[in-house]
mmCIF file of C-alpha atoms in Angstrom:
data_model
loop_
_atom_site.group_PDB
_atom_site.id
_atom_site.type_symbol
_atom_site.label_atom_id
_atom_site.label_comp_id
_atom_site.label_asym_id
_atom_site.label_seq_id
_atom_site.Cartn_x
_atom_site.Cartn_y
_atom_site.Cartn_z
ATOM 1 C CA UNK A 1 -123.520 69.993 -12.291
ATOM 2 C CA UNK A 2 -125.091 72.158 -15.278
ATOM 3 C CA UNK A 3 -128.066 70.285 -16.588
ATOM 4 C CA UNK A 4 -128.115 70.343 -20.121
ATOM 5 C CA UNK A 5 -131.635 69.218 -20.176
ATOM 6 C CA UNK A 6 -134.979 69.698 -18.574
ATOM 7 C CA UNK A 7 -135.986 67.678 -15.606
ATOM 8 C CA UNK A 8 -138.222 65.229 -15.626
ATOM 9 C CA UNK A 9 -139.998 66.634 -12.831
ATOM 10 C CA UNK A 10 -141.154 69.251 -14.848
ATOM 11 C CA UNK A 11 -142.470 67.532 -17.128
ATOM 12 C CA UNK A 12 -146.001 68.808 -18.715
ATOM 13 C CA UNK A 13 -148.995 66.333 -17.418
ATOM 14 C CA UNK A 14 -151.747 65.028 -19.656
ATOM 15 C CA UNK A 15 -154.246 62.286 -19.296
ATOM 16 C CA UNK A 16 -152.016 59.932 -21.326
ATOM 17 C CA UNK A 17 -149.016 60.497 -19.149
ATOM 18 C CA UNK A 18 -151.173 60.350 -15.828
ATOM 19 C CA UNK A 19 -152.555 56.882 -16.510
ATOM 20 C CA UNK A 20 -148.691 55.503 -18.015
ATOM 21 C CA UNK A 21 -147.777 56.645 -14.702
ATOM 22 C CA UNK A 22 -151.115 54.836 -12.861
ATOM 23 C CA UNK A 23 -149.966 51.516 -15.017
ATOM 24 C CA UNK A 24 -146.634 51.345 -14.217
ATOM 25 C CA UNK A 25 -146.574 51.991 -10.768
ATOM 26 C CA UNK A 26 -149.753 49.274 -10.489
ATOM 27 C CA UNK A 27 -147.635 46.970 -12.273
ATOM 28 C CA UNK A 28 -144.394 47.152 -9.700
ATOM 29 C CA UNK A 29 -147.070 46.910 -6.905
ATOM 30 C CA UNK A 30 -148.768 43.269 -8.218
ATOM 31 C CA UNK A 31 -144.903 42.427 -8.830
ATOM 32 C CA UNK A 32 -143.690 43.550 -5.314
ATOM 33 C CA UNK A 33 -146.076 41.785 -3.761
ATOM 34 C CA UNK A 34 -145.926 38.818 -5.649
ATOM 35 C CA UNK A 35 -142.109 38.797 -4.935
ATOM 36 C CA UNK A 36 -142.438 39.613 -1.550
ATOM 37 C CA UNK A 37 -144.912 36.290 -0.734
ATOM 38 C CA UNK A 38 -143.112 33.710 -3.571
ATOM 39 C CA UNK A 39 -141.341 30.418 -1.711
ATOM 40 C CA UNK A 40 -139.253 30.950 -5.072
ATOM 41 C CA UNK A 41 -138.176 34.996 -4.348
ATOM 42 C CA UNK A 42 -134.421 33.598 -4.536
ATOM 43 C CA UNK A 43 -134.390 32.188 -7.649
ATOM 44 C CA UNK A 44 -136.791 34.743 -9.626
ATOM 45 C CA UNK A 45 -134.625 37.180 -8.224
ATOM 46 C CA UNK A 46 -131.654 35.696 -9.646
ATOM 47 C CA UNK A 47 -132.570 34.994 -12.778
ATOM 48 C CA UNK A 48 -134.156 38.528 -12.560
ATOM 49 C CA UNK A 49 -130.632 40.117 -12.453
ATOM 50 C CA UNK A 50 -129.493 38.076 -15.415
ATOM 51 C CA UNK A 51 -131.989 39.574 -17.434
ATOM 52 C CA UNK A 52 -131.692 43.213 -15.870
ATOM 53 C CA UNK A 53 -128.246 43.083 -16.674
ATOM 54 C CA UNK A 54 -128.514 42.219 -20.205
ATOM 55 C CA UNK A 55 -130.917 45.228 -20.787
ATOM 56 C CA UNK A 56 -128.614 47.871 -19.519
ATOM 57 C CA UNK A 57 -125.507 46.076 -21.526
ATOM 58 C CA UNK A 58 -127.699 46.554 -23.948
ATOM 59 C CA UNK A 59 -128.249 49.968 -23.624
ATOM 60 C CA UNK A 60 -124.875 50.659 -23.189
ATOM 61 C CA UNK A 61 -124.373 49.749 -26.537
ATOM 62 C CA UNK A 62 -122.891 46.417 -26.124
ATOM 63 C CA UNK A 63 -123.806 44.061 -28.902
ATOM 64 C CA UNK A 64 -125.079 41.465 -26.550
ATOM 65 C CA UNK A 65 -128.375 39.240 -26.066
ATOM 66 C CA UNK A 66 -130.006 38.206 -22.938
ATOM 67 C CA UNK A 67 -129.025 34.300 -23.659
ATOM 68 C CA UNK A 68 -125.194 35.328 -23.622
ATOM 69 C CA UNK A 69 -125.701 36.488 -19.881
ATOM 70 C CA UNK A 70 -127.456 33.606 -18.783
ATOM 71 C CA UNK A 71 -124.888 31.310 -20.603
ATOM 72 C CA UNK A 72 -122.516 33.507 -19.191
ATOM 73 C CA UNK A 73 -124.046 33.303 -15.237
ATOM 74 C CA UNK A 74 -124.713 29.104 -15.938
ATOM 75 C CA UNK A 75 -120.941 28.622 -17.113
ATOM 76 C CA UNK A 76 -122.624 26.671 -20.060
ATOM 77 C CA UNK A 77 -121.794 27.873 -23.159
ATOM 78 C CA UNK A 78 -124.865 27.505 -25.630
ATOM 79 C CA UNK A 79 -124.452 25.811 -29.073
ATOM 80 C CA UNK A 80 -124.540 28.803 -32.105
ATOM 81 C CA UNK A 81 -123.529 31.526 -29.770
ATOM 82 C CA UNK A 82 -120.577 32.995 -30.756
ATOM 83 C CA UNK A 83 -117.478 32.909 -27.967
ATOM 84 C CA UNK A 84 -116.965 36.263 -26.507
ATOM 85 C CA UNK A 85 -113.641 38.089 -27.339
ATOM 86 C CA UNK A 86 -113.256 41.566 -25.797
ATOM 87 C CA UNK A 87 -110.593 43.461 -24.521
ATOM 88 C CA UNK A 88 -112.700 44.701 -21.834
ATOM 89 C CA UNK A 89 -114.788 42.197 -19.065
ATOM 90 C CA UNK A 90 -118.478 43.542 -19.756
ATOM 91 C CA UNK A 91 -119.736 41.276 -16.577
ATOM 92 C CA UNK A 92 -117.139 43.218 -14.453
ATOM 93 C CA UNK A 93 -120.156 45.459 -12.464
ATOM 94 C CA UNK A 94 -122.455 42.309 -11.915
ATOM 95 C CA UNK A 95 -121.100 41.337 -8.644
ATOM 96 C CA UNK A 96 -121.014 44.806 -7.189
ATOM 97 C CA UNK A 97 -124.461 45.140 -8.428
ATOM 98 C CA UNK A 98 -126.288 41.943 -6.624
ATOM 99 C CA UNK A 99 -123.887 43.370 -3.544
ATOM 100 C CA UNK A 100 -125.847 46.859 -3.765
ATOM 101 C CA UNK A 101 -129.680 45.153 -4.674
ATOM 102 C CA UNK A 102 -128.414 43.122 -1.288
ATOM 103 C CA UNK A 103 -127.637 45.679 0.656
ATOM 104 C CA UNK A 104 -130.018 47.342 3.494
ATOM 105 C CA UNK A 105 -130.729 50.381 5.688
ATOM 106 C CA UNK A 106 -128.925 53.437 2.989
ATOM 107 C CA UNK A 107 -130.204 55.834 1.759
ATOM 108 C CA UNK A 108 -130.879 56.434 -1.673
ATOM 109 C CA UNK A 109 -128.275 58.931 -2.207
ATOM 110 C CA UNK A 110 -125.722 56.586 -0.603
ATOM 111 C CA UNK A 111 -122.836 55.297 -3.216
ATOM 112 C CA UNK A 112 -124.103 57.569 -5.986
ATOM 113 C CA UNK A 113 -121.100 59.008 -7.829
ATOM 114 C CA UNK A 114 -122.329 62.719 -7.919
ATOM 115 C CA UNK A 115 -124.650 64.612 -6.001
ATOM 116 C CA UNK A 116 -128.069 64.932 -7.484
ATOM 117 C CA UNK A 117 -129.284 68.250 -7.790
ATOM 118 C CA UNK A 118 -133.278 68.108 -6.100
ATOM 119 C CA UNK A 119 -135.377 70.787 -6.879
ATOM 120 C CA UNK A 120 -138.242 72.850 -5.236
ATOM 121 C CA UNK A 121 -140.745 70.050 -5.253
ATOM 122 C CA UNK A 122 -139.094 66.426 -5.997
ATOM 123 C CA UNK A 123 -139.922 65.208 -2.546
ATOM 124 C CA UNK A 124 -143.352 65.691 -3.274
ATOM 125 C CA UNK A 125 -143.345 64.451 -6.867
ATOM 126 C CA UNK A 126 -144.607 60.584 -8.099
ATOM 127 C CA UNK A 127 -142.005 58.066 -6.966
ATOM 128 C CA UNK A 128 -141.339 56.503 -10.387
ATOM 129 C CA UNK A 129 -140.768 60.205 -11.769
ATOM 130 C CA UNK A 130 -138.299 61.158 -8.818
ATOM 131 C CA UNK A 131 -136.596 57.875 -9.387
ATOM 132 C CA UNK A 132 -135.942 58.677 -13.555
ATOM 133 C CA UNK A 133 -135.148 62.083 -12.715
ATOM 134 C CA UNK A 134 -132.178 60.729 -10.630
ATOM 135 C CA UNK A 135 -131.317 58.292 -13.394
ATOM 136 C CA UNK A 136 -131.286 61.183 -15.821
ATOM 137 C CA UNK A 137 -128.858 62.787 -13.670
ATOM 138 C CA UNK A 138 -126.704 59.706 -13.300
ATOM 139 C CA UNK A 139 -126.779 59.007 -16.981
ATOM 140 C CA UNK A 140 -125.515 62.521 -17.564
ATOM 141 C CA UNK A 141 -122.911 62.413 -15.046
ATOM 142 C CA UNK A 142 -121.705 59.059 -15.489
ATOM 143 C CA UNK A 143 -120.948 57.152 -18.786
ATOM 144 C CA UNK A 144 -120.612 53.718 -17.201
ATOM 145 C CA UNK A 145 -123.196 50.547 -16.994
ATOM 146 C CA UNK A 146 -124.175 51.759 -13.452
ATOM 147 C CA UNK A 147 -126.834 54.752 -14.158
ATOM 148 C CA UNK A 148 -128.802 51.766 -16.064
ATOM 149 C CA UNK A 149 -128.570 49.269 -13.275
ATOM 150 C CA UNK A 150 -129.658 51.708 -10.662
ATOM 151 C CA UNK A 151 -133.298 52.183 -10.672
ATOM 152 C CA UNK A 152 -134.531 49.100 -8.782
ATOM 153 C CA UNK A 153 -131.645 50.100 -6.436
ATOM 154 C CA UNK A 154 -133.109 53.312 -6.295
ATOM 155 C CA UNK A 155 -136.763 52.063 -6.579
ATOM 156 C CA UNK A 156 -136.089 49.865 -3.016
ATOM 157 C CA UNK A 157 -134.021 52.377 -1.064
ATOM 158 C CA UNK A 158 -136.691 55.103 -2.457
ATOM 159 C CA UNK A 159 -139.379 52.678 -0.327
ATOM 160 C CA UNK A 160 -141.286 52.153 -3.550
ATOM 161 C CA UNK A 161 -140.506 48.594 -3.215
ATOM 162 C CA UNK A 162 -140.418 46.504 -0.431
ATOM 163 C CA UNK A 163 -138.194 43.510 -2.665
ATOM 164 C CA UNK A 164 -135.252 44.669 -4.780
ATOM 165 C CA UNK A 165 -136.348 44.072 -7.904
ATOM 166 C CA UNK A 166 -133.371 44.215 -10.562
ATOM 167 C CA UNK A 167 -135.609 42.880 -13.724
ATOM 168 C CA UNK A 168 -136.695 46.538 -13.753
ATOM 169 C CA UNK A 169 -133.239 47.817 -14.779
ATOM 170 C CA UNK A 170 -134.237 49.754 -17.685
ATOM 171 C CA UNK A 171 -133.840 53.425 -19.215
ATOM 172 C CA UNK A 172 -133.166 54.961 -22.370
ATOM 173 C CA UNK A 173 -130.409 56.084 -24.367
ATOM 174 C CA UNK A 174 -132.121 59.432 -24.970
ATOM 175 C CA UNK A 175 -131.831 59.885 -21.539
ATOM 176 C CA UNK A 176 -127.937 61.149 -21.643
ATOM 177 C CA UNK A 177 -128.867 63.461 -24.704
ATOM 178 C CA UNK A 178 -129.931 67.536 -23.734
ATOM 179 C CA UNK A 179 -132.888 67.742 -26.722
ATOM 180 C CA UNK A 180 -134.886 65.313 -26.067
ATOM 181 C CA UNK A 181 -138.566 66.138 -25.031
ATOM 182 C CA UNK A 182 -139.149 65.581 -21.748
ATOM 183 C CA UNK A 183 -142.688 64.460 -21.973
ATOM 184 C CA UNK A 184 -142.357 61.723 -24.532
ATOM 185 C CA UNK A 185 -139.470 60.401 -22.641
ATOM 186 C CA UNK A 186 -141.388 60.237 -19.721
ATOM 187 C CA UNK A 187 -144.176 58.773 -21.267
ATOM 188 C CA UNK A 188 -141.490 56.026 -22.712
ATOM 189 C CA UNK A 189 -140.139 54.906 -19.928
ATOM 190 C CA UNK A 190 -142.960 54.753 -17.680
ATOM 191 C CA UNK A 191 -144.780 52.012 -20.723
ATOM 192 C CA UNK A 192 -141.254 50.040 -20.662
ATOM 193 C CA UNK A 193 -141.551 50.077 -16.881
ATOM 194 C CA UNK A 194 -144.741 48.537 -16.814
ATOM 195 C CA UNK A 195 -144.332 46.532 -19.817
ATOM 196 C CA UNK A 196 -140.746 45.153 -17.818
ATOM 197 C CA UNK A 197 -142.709 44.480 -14.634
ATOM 198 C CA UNK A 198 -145.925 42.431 -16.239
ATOM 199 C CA UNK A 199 -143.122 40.399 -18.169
ATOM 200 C CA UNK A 200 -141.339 39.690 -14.520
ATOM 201 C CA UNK A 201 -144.435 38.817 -13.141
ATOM 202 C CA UNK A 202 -144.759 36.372 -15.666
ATOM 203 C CA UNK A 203 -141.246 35.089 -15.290
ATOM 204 C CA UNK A 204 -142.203 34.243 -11.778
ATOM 205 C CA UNK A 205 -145.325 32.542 -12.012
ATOM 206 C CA UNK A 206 -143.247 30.196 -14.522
ATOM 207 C CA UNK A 207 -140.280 29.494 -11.922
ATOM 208 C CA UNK A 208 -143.393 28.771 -9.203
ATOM 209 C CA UNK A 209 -145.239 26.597 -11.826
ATOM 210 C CA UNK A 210 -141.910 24.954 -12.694
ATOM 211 C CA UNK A 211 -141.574 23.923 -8.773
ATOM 212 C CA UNK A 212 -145.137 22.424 -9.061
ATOM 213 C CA UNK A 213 -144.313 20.266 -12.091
ATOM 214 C CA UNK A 214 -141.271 19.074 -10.575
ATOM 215 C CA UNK A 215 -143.212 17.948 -7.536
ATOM 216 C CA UNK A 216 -145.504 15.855 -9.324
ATOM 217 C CA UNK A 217 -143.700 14.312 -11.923
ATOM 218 C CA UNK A 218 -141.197 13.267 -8.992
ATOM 219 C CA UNK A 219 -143.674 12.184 -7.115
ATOM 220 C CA UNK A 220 -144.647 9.613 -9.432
ATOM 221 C CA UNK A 221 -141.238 8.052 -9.682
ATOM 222 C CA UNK A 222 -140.485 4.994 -7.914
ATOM 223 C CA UNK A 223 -136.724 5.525 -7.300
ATOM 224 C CA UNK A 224 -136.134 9.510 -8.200
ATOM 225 C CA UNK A 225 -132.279 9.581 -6.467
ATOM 226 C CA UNK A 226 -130.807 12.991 -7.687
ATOM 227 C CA UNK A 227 -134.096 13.916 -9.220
ATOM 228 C CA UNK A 228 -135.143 16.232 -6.199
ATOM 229 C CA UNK A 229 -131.590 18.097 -6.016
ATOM 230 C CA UNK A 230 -131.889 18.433 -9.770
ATOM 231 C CA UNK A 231 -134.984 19.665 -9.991
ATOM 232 C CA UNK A 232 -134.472 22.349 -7.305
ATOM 233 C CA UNK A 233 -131.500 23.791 -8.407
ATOM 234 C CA UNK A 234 -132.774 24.203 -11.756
ATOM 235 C CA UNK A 235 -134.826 27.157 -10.133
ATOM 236 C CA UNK A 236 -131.500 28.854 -9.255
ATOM 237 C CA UNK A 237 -129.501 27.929 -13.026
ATOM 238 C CA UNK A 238 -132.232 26.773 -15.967
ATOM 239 C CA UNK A 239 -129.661 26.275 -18.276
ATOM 240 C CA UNK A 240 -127.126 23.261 -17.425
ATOM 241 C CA UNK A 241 -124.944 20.110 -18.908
ATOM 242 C CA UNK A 242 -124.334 16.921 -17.411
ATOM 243 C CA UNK A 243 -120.330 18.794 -17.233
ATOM 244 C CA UNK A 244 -122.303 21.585 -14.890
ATOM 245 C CA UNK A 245 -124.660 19.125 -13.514
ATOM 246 C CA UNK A 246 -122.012 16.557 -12.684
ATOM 247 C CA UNK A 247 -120.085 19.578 -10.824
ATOM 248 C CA UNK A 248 -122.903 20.978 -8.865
ATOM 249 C CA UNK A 249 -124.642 17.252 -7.518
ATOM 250 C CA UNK A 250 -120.891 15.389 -7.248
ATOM 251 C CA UNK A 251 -121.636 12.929 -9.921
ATOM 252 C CA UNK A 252 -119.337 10.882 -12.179
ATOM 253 C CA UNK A 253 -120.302 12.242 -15.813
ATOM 254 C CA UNK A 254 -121.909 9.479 -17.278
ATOM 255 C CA UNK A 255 -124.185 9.880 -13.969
ATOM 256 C CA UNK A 256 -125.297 13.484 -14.172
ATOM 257 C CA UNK A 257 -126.255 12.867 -18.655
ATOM 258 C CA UNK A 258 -128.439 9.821 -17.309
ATOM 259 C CA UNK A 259 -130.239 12.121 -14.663
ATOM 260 C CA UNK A 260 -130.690 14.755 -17.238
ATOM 261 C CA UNK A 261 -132.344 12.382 -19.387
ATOM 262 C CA UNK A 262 -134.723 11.308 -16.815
ATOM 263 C CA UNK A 263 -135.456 14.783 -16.108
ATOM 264 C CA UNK A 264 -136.208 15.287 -19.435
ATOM 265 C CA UNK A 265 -138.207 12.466 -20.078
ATOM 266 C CA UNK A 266 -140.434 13.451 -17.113
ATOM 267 C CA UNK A 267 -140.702 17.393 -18.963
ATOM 268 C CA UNK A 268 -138.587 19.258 -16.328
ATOM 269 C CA UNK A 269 -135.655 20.337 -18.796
ATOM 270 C CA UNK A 270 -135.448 20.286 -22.745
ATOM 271 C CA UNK A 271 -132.653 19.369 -24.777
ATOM 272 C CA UNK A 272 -131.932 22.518 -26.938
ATOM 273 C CA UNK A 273 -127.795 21.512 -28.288
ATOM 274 C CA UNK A 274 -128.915 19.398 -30.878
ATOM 275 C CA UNK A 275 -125.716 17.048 -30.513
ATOM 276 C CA UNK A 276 -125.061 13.632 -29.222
ATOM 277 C CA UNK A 277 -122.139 14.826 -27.293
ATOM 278 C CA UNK A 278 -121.433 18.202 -25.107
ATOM 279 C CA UNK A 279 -125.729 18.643 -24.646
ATOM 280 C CA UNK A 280 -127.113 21.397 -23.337
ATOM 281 C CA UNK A 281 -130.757 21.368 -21.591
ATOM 282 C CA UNK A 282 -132.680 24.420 -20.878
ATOM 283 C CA UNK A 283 -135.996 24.549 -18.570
ATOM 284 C CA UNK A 284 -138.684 24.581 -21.136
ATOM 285 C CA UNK A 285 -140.230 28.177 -20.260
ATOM 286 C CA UNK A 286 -136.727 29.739 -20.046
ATOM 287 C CA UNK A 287 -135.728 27.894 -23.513
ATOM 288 C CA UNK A 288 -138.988 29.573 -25.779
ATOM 289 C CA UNK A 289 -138.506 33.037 -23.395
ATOM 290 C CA UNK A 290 -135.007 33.206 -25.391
ATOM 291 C CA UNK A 291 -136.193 31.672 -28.550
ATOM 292 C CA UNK A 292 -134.112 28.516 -28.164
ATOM 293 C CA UNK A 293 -137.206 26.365 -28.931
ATOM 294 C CA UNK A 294 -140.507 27.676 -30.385
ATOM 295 C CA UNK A 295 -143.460 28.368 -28.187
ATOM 296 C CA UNK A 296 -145.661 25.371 -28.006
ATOM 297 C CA UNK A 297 -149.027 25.451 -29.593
ATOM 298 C CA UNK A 298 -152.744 24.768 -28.733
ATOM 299 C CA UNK A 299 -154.318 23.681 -25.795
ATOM 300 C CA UNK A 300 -151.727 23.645 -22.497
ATOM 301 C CA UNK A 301 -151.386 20.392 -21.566
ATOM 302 C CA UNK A 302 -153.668 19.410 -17.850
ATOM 303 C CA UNK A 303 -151.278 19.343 -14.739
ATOM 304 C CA UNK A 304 -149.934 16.363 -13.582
ATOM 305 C CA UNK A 305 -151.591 15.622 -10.554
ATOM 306 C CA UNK A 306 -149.441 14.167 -7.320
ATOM 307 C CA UNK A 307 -149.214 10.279 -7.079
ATOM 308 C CA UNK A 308 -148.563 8.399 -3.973
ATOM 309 C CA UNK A 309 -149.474 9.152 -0.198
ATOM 310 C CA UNK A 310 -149.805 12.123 1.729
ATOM 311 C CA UNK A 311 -146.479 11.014 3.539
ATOM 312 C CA UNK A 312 -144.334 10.070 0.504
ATOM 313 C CA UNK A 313 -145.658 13.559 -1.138
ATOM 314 C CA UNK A 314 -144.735 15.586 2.065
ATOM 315 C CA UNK A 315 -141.513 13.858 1.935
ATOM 316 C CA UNK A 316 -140.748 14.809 -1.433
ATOM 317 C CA UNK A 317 -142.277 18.589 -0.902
ATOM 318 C CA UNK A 318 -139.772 18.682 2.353
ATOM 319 C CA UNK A 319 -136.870 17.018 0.625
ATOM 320 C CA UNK A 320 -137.446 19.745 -2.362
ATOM 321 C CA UNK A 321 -137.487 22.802 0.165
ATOM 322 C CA UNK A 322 -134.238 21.859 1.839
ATOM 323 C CA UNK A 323 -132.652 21.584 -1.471
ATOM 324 C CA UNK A 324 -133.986 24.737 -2.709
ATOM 325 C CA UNK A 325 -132.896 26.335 0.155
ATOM 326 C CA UNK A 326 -129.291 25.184 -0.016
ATOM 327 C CA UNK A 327 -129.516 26.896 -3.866
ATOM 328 C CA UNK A 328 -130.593 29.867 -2.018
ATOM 329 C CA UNK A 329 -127.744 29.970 0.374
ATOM 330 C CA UNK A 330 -125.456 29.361 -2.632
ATOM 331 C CA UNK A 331 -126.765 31.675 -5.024
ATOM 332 C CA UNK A 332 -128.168 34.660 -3.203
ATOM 333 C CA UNK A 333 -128.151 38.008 -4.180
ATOM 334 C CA UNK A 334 -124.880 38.064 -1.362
ATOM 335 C CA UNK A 335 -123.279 35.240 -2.957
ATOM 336 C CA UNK A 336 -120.472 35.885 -5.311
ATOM 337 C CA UNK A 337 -121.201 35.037 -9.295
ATOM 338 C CA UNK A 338 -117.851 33.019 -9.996
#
């Protein structure tokens, strides 16, 4: 394959590039780790792909936002989002995707479409580096959604990472142009790298926060039924209806909008619809992260700390895990999106 532009390997080094390069690979380490230790890896990572996705739709030029895609993964469709008409399925290379993050033991040439050409010296180059010089090379040779999706395949399979990470699907659209300077591209992609990562890291100390607030504020109810199951698949899907809710828990309608009431009453969802009918509730972090709801101001407010025994909080800590856990069984990165 005739490149029509320079590599990225060769790319000229200066003390501005050098500590880009020191930032973002820090960043994927604290978020790695992080990952790799979190009782709430599952969910993160699916909410992860959700938004990974949307960025390379994105930079495939499809006029999309990252709230369509997780109305889109939920099944709930958000009020003032406009319905999606295309000719074309845009979610089509989702599935395959969470399949590939999934998948274990290839190497990092395995399923790519071409065959990259490595020159004198990539082997021993910086990781992040060899990993955008392949996704230049993808980009080039293949006009599909797939070159953008790629790196944290790359990324794991590469050994940078010992989680797949798919919230770091990112690129840029100069990257399938032949006159672009090398060196400020570089230097782009490596500050959206570690800009992507700090942002995922963030992501995930809300879903672990989220599991802690849920815990307590359950703790303190006297009868909390569906509660528990509620609250731990909202991990998995932050964005639900008493239609979705009802569905997922086996509830009779009226049921599931009573529960989500509850829930919200004790903070653990927010009702975003605006409508007395057809609601929609969102998990507070994930409803200001896409500008449903506007961040809240001041002070945060203190924790709620957990009432009732030891016993009756281990209970409800236990009861929590096995539900999470079936949500991870259901909606793991080898689980089918539906």
């Amino acid at each position: 394959m005739a490149r029509p532009s320079p590599s990225l390997m060769s790319v000229p080094w200066t003390t501005e590039l050098a500590g880009a390069l020191e930032a973002a690979a820090s960043a994927i380490a604290r978020l790695d780790a992080r990952v790799s230790a979190s009782s709430v890896a599952s969910a993160w990572a699916l909410r992860a792909a959700w938004t990974g996705y949307s960025k390379a739709l994105q930079l495939q030029g499809e006029e999309i936002d990252e709230i369509d895609v997780f109305s889109w993964a939920t099944g709930v469709q958000l009020s003032g989002r406009p319905h999606r008409e295309s000719l074309h399925d845009p979610f089509s290379a989702f599935v395959p995707w969470q399949r590939s993050l999934a998948a274990t033991g290839h190497h990092w040439q395995e399923q790519l479409p071409f065959t990259p050409e490595l020159e004198d010296g990539f082997a021993g180059a910086p990781a992040l580096l060899r990993a955008f010089e392949v996704t230049r090379q993808f980009a080039l040779a293949d006009r599909s959604i797939l070159p953008w999706l790629w790196l944290p395949v790359l990324l794991h399979r590469m050994g940078v990472t010992r989680s797949a990470l798919p919230s770091v699907a990112c690129g840029d659209k100069a990257l399938r142009f032949g006159t672009v300077q090398q060196g400020p591209l570089a230097l782009r992609l490596l500050r959206h790298l570690a800009k992507t990562a700090d942002r995922s890291l963030k992501a995930l100390e809300a879903i672990e926060a989220d599991r802690r607030k849920a815990i307590s504020a359950i703790s303190g109810v006297h009868r909390p039924g569906e509660l528990t199951s509620l609250a731990a698949g909202l991990l998995h899907h932050p964005v639900t209806s008493p239609e979705r809710t009802a569905a997922g828990l086996r509830l009779t309608l009226s049921g599931a909008g009573k529960l989500l009431d509850r829930a919200a009453q004790l903070g653990l969802v927010q009702e975003v619809s605006g409508r007395r009918s057809w609601r929609v509730y969102v998990v507070p972090d994930v409803a200001v992260a896409l500008g449903l709801v506007a961040a809240p101001r001041g002070r945060p407010r203190k924790a709620l700390e957990p009432q009732g025994s030891s016993k009756d909080l281990n209970d409800i800590v236990s009861s929590f895990d096995r539900d999470m856990a079936e949500f991870d069984a259901r909606y793991s990165f080898s689980s089918s999106v539906e």
